Coordinates of C-alpha atoms in Angstrom, one line a residue:
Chain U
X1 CA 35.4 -17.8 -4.8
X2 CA 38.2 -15.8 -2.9
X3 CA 35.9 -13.0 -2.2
X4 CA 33.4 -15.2 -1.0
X5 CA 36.0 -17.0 1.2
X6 CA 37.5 -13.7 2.3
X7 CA 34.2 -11.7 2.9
X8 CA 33.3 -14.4 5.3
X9 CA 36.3 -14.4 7.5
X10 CA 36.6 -10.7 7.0
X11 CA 32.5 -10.9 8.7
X12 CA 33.8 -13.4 10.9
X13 CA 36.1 -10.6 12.6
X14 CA 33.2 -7.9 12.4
X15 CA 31.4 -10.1 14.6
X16 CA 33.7 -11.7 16.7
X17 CA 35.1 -8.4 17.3
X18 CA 31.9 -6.4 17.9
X19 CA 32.3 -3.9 15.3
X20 CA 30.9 -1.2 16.5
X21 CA 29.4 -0.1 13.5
X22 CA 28.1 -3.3 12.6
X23 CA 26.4 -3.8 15.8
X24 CA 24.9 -0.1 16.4
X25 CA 23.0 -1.6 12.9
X26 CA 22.1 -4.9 14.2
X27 CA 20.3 -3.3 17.6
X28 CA 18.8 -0.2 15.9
X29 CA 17.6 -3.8 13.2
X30 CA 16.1 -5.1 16.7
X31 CA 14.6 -2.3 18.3
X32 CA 12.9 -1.2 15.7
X33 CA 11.5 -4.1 14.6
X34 CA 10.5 -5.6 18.5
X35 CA 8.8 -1.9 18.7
X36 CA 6.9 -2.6 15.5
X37 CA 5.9 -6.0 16.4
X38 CA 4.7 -4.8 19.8
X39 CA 2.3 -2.6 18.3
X40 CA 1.2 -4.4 16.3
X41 CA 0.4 -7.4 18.7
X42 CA -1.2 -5.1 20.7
X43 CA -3.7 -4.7 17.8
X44 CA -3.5 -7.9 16.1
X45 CA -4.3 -10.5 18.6
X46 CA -7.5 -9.0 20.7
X47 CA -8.6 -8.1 16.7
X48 CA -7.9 -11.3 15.8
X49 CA -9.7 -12.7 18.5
X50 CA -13.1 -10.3 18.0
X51 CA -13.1 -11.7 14.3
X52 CA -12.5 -15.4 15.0
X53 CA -15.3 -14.9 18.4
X54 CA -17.7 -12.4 16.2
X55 CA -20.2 -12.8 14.5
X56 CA -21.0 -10.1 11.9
X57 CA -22.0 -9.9 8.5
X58 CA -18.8 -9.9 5.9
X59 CA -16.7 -12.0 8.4
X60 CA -15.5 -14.3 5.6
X61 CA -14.5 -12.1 3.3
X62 CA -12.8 -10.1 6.1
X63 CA -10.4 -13.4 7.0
X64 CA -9.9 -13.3 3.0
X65 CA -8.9 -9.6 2.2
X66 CA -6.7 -10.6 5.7
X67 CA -5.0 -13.6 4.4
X68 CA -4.5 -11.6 0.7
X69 CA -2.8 -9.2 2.7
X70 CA 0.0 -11.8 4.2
X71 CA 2.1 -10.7 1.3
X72 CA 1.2 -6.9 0.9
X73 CA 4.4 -5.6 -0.7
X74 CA 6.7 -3.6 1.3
X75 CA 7.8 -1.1 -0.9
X76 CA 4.1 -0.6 -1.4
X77 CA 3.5 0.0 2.6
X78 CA 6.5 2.2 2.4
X79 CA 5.0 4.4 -0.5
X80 CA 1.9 4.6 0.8
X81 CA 3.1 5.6 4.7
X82 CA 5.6 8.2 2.9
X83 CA 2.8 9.6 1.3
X84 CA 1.4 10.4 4.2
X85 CA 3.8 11.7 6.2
X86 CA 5.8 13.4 3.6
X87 CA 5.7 17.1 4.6
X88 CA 3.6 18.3 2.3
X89 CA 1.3 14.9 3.3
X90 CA -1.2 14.8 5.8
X91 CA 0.7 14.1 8.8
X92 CA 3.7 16.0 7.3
X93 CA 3.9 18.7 10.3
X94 CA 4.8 15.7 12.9
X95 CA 8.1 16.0 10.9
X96 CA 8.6 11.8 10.9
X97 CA 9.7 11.2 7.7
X98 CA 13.4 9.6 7.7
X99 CA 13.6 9.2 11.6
X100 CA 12.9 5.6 13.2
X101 CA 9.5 6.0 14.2
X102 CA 8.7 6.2 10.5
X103 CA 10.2 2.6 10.3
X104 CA 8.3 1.4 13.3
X105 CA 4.8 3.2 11.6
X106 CA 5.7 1.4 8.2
X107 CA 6.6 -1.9 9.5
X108 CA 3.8 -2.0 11.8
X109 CA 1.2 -1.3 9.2
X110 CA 3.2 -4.6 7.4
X111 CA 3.0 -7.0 9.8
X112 CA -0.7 -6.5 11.1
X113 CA -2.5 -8.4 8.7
X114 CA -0.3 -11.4 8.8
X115 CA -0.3 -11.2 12.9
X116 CA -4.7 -10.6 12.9
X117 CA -4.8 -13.7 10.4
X118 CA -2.0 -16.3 12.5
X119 CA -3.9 -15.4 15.3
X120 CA -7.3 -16.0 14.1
X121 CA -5.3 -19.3 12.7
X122 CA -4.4 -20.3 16.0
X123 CA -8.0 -19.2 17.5
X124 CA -9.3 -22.1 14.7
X125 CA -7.3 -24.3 15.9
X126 CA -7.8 -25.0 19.7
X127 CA -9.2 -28.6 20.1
X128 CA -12.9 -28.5 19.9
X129 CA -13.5 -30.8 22.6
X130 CA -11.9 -28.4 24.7
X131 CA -14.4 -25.8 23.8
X132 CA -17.2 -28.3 24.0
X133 CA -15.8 -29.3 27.2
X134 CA -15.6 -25.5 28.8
X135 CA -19.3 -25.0 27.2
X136 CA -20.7 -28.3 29.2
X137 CA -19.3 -27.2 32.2
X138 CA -21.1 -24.0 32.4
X139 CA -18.2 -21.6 31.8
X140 CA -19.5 -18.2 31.1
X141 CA -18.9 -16.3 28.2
X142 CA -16.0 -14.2 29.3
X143 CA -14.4 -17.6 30.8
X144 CA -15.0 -19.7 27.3
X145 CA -13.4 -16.5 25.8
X146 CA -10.2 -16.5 28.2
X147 CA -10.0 -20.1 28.1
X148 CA -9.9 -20.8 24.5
X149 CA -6.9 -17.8 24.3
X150 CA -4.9 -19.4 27.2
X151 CA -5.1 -22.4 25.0
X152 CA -4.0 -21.0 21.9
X153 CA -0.9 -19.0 23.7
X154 CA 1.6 -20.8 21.9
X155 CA 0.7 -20.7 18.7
X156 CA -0.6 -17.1 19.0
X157 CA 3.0 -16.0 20.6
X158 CA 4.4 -17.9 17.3
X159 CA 2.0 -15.8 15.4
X160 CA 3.8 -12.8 16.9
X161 CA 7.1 -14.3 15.9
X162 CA 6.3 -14.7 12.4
X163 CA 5.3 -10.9 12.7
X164 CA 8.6 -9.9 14.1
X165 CA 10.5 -11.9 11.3
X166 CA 8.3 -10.4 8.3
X167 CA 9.4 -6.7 10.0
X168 CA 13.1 -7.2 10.5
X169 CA 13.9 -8.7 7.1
X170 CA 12.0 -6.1 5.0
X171 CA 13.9 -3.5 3.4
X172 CA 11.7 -2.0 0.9
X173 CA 9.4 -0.3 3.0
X174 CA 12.7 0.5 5.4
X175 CA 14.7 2.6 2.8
X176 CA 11.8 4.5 1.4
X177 CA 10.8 5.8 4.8
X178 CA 14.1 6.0 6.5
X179 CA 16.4 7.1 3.8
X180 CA 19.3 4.4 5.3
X181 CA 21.1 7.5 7.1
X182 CA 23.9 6.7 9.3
X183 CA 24.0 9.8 11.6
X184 CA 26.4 10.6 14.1
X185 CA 23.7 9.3 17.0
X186 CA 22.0 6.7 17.5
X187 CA 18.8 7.5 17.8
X188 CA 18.7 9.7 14.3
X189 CA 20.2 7.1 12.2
X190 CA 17.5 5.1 9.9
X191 CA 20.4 2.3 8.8
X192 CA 19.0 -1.0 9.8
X193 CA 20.8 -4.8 8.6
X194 CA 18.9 -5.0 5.4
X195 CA 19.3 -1.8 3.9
X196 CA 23.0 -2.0 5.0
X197 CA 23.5 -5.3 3.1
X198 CA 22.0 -3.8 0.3
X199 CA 23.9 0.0 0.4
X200 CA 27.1 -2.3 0.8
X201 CA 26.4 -4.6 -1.3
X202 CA 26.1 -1.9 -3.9
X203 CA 29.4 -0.4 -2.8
X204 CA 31.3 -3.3 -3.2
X205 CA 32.0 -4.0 0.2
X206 CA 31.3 -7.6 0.2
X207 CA 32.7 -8.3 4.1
X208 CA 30.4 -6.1 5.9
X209 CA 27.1 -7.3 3.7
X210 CA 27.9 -10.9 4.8
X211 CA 28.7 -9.9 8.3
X212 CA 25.4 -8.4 8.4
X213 CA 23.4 -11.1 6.7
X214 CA 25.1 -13.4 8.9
X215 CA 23.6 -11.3 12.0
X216 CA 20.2 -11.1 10.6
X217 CA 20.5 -14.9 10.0
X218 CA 21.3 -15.2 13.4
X219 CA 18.5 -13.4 14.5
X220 CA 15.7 -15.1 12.0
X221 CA 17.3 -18.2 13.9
X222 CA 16.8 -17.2 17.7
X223 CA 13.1 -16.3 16.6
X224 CA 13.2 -19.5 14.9
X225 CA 14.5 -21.5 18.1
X226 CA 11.6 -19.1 20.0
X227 CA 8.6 -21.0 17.9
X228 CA 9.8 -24.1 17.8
X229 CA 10.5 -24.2 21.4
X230 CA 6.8 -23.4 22.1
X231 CA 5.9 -26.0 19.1
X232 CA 7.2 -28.3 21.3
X233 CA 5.7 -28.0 24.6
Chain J
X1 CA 11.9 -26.4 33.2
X2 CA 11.0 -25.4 29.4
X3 CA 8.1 -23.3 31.2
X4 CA 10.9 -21.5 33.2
X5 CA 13.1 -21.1 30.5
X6 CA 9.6 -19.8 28.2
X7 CA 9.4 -17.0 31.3
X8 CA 12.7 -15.9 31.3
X9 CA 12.9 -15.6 27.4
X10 CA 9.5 -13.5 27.6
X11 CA 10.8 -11.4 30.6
X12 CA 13.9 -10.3 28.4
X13 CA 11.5 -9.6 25.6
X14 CA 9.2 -7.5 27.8
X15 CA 12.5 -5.9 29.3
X16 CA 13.8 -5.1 25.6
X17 CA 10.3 -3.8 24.7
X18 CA 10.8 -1.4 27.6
X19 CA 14.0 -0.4 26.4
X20 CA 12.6 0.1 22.7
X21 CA 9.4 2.2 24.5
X22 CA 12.6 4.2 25.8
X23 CA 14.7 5.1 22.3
X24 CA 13.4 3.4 19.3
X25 CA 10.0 5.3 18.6
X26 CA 11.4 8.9 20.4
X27 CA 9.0 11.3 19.1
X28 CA 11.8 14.3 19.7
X29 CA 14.8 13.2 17.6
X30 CA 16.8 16.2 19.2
X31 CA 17.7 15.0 22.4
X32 CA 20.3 17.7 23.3
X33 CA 19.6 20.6 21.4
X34 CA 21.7 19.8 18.6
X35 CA 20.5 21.2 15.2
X36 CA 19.1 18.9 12.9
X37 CA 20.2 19.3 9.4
X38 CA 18.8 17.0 6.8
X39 CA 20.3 16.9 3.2
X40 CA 19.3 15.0 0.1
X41 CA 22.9 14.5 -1.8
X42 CA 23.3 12.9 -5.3
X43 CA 24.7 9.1 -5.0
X44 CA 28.3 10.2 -6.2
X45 CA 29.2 12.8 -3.2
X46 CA 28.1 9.8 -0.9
X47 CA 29.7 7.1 -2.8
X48 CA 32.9 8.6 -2.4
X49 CA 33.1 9.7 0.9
X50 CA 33.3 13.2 0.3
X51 CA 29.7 13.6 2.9
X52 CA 31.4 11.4 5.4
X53 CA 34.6 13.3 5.5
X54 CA 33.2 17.1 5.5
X55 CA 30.2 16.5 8.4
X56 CA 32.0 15.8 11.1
X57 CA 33.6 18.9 10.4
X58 CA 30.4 20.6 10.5
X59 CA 28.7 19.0 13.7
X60 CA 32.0 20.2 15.3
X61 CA 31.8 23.3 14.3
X62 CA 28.0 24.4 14.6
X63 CA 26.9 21.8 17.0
X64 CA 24.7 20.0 14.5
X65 CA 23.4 16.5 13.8
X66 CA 24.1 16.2 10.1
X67 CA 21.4 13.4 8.3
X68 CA 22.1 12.5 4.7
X69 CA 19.8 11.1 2.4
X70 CA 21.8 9.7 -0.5
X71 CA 19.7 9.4 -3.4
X72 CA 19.6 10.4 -7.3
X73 CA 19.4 14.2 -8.2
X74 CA 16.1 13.4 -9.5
X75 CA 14.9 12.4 -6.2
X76 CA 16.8 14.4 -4.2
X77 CA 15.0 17.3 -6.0
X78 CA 11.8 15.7 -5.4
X79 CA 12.2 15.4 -1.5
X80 CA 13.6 19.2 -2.0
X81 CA 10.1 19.9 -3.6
X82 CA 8.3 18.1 -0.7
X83 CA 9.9 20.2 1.5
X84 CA 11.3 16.9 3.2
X85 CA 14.7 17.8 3.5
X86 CA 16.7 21.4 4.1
X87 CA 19.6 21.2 2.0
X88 CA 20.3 20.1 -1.1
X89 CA 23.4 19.0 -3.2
X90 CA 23.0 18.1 -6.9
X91 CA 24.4 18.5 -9.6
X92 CA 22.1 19.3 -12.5
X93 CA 22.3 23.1 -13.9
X94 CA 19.0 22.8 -15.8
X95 CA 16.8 20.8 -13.8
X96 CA 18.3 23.0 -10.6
X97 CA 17.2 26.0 -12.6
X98 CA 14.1 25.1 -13.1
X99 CA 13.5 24.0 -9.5
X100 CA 15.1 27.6 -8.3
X101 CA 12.4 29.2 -11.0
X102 CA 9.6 27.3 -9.4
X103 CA 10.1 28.8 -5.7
X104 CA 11.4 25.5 -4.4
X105 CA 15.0 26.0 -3.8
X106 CA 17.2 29.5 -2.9
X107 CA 20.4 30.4 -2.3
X108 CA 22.0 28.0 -4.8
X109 CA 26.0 27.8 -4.8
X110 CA 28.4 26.2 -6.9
X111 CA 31.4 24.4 -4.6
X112 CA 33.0 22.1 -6.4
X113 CA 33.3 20.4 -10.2
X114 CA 34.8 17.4 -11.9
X115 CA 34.3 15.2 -15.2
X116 CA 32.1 12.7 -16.4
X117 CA 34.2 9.8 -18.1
X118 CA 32.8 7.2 -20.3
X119 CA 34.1 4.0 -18.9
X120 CA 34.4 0.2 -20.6
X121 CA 36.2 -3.0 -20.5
X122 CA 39.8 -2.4 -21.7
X123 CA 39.2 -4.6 -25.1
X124 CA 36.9 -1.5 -25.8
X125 CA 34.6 -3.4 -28.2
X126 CA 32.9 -0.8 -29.9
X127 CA 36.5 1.2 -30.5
X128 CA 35.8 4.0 -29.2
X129 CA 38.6 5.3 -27.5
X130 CA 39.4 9.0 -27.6
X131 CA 36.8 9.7 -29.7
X132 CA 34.6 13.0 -28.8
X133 CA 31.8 11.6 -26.2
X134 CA 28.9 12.1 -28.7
X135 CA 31.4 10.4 -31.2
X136 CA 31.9 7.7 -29.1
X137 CA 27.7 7.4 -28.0
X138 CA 27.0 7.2 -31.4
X139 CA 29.7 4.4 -32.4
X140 CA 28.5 2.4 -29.4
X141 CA 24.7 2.8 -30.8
X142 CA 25.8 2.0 -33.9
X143 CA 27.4 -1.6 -32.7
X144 CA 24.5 -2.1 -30.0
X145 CA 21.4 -1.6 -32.7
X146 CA 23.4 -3.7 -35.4
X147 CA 23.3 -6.5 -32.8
X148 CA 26.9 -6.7 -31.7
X149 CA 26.7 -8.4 -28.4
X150 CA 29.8 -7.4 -27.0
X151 CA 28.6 -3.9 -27.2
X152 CA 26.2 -3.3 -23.9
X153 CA 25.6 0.3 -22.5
X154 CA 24.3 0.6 -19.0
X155 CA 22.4 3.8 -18.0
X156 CA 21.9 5.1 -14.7
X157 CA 17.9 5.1 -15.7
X158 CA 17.2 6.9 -12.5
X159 CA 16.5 10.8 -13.7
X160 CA 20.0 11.4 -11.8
X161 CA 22.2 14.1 -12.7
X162 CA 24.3 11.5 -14.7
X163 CA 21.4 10.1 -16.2
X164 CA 20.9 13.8 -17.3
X165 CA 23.6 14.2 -18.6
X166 CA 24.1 10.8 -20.6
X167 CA 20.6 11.8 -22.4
X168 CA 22.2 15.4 -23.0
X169 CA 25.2 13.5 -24.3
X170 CA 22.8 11.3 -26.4
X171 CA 21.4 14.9 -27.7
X172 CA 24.2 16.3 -28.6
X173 CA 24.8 13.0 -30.9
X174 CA 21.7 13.7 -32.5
X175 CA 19.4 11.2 -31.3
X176 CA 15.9 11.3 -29.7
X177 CA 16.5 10.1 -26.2
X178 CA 13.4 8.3 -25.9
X179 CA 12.6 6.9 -28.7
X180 CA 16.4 6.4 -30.7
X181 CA 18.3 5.0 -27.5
X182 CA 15.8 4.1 -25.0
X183 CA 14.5 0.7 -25.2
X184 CA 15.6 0.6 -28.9
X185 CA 17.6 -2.6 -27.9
X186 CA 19.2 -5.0 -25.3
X187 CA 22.0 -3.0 -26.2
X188 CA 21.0 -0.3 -23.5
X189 CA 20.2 -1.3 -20.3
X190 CA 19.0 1.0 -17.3
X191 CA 20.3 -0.2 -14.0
X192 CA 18.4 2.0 -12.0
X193 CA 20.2 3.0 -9.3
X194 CA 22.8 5.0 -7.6
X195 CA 26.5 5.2 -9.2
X196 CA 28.3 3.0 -7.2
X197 CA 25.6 0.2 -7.8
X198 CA 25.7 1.3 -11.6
X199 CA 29.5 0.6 -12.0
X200 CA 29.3 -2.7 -10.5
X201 CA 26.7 -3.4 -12.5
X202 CA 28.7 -2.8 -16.1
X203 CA 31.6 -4.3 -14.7
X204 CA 29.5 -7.8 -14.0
X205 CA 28.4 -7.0 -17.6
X206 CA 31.4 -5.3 -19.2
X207 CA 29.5 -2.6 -20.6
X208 CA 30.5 0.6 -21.0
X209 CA 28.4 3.5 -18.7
X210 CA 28.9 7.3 -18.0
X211 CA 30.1 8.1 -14.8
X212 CA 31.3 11.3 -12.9
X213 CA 35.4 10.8 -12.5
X214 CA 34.8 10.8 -8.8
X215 CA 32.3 8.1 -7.9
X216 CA 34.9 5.7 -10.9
X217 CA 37.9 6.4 -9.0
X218 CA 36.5 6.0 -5.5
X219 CA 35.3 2.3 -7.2
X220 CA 38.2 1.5 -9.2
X221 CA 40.1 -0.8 -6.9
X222 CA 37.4 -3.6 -7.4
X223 CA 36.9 -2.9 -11.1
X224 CA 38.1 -3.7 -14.5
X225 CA 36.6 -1.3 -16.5
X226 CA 39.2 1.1 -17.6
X227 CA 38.5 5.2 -18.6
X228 CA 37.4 5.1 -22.2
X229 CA 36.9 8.7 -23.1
X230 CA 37.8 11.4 -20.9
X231 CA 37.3 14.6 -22.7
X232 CA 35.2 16.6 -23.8
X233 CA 33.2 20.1 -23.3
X234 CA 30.5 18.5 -22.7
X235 CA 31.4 16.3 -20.1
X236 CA 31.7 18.9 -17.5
X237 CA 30.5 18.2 -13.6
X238 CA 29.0 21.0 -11.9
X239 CA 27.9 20.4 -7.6
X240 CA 25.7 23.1 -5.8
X241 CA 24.1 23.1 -3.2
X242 CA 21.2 25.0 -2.1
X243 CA 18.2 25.7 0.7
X244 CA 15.3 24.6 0.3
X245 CA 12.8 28.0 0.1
X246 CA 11.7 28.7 3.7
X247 CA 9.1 30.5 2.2
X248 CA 7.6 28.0 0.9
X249 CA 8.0 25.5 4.2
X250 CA 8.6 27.7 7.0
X251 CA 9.3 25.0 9.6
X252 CA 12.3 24.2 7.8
X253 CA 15.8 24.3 9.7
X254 CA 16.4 27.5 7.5
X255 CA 19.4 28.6 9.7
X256 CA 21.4 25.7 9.8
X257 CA 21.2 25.2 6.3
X258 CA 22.6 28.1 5.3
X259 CA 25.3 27.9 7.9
X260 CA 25.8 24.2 5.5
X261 CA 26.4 26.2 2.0
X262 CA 28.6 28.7 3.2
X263 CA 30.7 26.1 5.0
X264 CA 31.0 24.2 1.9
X265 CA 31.9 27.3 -0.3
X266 CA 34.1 28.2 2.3
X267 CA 38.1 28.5 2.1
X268 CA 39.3 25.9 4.4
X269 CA 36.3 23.3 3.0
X270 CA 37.4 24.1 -0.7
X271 CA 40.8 23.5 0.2
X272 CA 39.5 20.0 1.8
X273 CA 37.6 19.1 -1.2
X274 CA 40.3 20.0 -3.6
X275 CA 42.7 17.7 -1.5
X276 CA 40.0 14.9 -0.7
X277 CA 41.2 11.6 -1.7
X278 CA 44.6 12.4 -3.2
X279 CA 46.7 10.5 -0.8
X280 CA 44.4 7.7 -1.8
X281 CA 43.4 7.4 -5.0
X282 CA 47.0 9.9 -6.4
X283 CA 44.5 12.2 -7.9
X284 CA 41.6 14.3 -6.7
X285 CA 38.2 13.5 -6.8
X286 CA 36.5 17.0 -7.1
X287 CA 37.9 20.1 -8.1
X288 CA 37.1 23.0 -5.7
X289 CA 34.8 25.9 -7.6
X290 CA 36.5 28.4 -5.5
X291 CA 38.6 30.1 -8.3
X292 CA 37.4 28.1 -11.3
X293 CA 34.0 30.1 -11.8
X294 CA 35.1 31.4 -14.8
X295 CA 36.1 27.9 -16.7
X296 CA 33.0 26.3 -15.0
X297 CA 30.3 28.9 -16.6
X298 CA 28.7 30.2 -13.2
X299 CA 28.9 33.5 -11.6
X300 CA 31.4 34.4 -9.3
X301 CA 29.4 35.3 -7.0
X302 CA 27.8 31.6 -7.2
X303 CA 31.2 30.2 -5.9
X304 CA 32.3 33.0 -3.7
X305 CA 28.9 35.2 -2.0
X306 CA 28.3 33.7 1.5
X307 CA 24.5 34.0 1.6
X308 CA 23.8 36.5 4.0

């Protein structure tokens, strides 16, 4: 019970006090993660939207393998995506392996399906009427289209936020193709919050794995606050 | 209002995105022409500190950006064999030989040593203190099969160089690794991980486990396990490091790495590692090889030969 007591006010003062170590981890947890997410919205919703608008053969079973790959295990992403860029791998001579754009590669790969399949959720679930109503009114095709995604914006934008949570609090895929280096530079170091908490943990140093639990907390809660916010409206 | 607020919390985001565009996803992790220098170190040099308190030496010195990958030997050999990383610190004398046979690894040399201890709760419930180390495997067996459940041995189970070593241990008790100790009871258990993690792991379970005398002292503040047995021929520690071959990955930062081993072996860095941790922990962690080569069992030239 002490060390529980003690590691909190002991995080406490690692946060109040801007550790600078503790919050190099926290923004390299942030940028890489917003960097992944961005990507992968950039794929995910105008893919999202050609399924949920298409019409092809195999479109069902498409939204299914999608959904079944919502929980796609991240140490299996990571395998795979250090396979690949492994140096004797395929994409070996870019050299990526252990450097942050690994990370972004790995956690992008993660989130797409889950980001394709809210926003294909969120497509479903604009108000019919409204699509009857933009049909009887003569919109054309490319209007119906734009319409129907200004309507879903919100939950769409939370689809993204769900995205960014999934990428920031993985740490399987985040060790195996970072290695968890803390380098003398920013940019080089692959240590993000979770696989901090979990070197640390493993260290025994129980202050700075609540400090940065309580910092990824904080952040699952501001992206929390984000969705809600646009639940609301 | 909320739509204002909506704008202004997706300006930042775009802003940040910006930013990230900017540093996150760099293609060209040398900014300013520093040296990249990427080693794969057993758990235990990590886990103590040693890495952290020898690289800023280094970067001063050559102008390098010093990455460290802290993982088993076992998988530190494997990203040597992938030709993923350019240095290489392990301590495992046949598996290193093997890899130096195979072309993957050159230039291998010996900087420091220490011992491996077996370490348990005090009460010692198998009783084996100061016994031999194969005396003491094979007690602990003996207590762990017959169902004693007080008696719990936790293994590294990660092909480290400890893990190596405890099945070596376990060999030179006269049992088959795999199928006498191995799953032949909830006895042993195999944590899996690095050393640090291990010890915490048989102190939660008071179990007794082999660790190097480094990684135990470095953790022995928040532990009650006590030394069990500490002696022994066999229980000798032996750290190299070596390149990995540039002949057989020529992109690799071949220059830099060697500048890395002959620092290492080097008089003022023995002298540090000798001296590393004393003040703390009133003993040292690691024995420099420097003069030792003859009690260790390796060449001099493996402690002393700057590769050229």
């Amino acid at each position: 019970m002490y060390e529980i007591v003690e590691g909190f006010l002991e995080a406490a003062r690692l946060i109040v006090t801007l550790d600078a170590d503790v919050m190099a981890i926290a923004l390299r947890s942030i940028t890489i993660s917003l960097t992944a997410t961005v990507l992968a919205g950039l794929v995910a919703v105008p893919l999202g939207a050609a399924i949920y608008f298409g019409t092809f053969p195999g479109r069902k079973s498409l939204i299914n393998l999608i959904q079944t790959l919502y929980s796609l295990p991240t140490v299996v992403v990571g395998l795979l995506i250090f396979l690949f860029i492994s140096r004797v791998g395929p994409f070996g001579f870019m050299r990526l392996l252990f450097t942050p754009t690994a990370m972004v590669i790995a956690q992008t790969v993660l989130v797409l399906p889950i980001m394709t399949g809210l926003t294909i959720s969120a497509l479903s679930g604009v108000d019919p009427v409204i699509r009857d109503t933009l049909r009887s009114l003569g919109a054309t095709h490319l209007q119906f289209l734009a319409n129907v995604m200004k309507e879903a914006r919100f939950a769409i934008l939370a689809a993204v936020a769900v995205g960014f949570g999934r990428a920031i609090s993985e740490v399987g895929a985040a060790i195996l193709v970072g290695g968890n280096i803390m380098a003398s530079s920013f940019a080089s170091s692959t240590r993000v919050l979770t696989t901090a908490i979990s070197l640390e943990t493993s260290m025994g140093n129980i202050s700075e794995s609540i400090a940065l639990g309580i910092l990824l907390l904080l952040i699952a809660l501001a992206v929390n606050l984000v969705i809600t916010t646009v639940q609301h409206r | 209002m909320v739509r204002r607020t909506l704008f202004a919390v997706a300006a930042v985001m775009v802003a940040l995105l910006f930013i990230c565009g900017c540093t996150g996803t760099t293609t060209d992790p040398v900014p300013d022409e520093k040296q990249q220098l990427r080693i794969a170190t057993t758990t235990s040099l990590y886990d103590t500190k040693l890495l952290d308190h020898l690289t800023p030496i280094f970067e001063e010195q050559y102008n390098a950006e010093v990455l460290i990958i802290s993982a088993g030997t076992g998988k530190a050999l494997e990203y040597g064999q992938r030709g993923d990383v350019d240095v290489m610190m392990v301590h495992d004398r046949a598996r290193e030989d093997t890899f130096l046979a195979d072309g993957y690894g050159t230039n291998r040399r010996v900087f420091a040593y220490n011992y491996f201890v077996l370490v348990g709760p005090e009460s010692d419930p198998a009783g084996v203190a100061n016994m031999t180390p194969e005396a003491a495997f094979t007690a602990i067996r003996e207590k762990g099969t017959a169902g004693d459940a007080n008696v719990t041995f936790v293994s590294r189970g990660d092909a480290s160089g400890t893990h190596s070593k405890e099945q070596a241990i376990w060999k030179a008790a006269g049992f088959n690794y795999t199928t006498e100790v191995k799953g032949s009871g909830d006895w042993y258990q195999e944590a899996g991980t690095g050393m640090g993690a291990t010890l915490e792991m048989a102190n939660e379970k008071e179990a007794y486990t082999l660790s190097d005398i480094g990684t135990y002292l470095a953790y022995k503040g928040d532990l009650d396990l006590v030394t069990i047995v500490d002696e022994g021929d066999i229980l000798l520690n032996v750290y190299s490091a070596m390149q990995i071959n540039p002949e057989k990955f020529p992109d690799i930062n071949s220059t830099v790495a060697k500048d890395w081993v002959n620092f290492v072996i080097s008089d003022d860095i023995q002298k540090e590692i000798a001296s590393f941790g004393v003040d703390k922990y009133g003993q040292p962690l690691f024995y420099a090889a420097g003069d030792d080569w003859e009690k260790i069992g390796v060449t001099e030239a493996e402690v002393k030969d700057p590769i050229a």
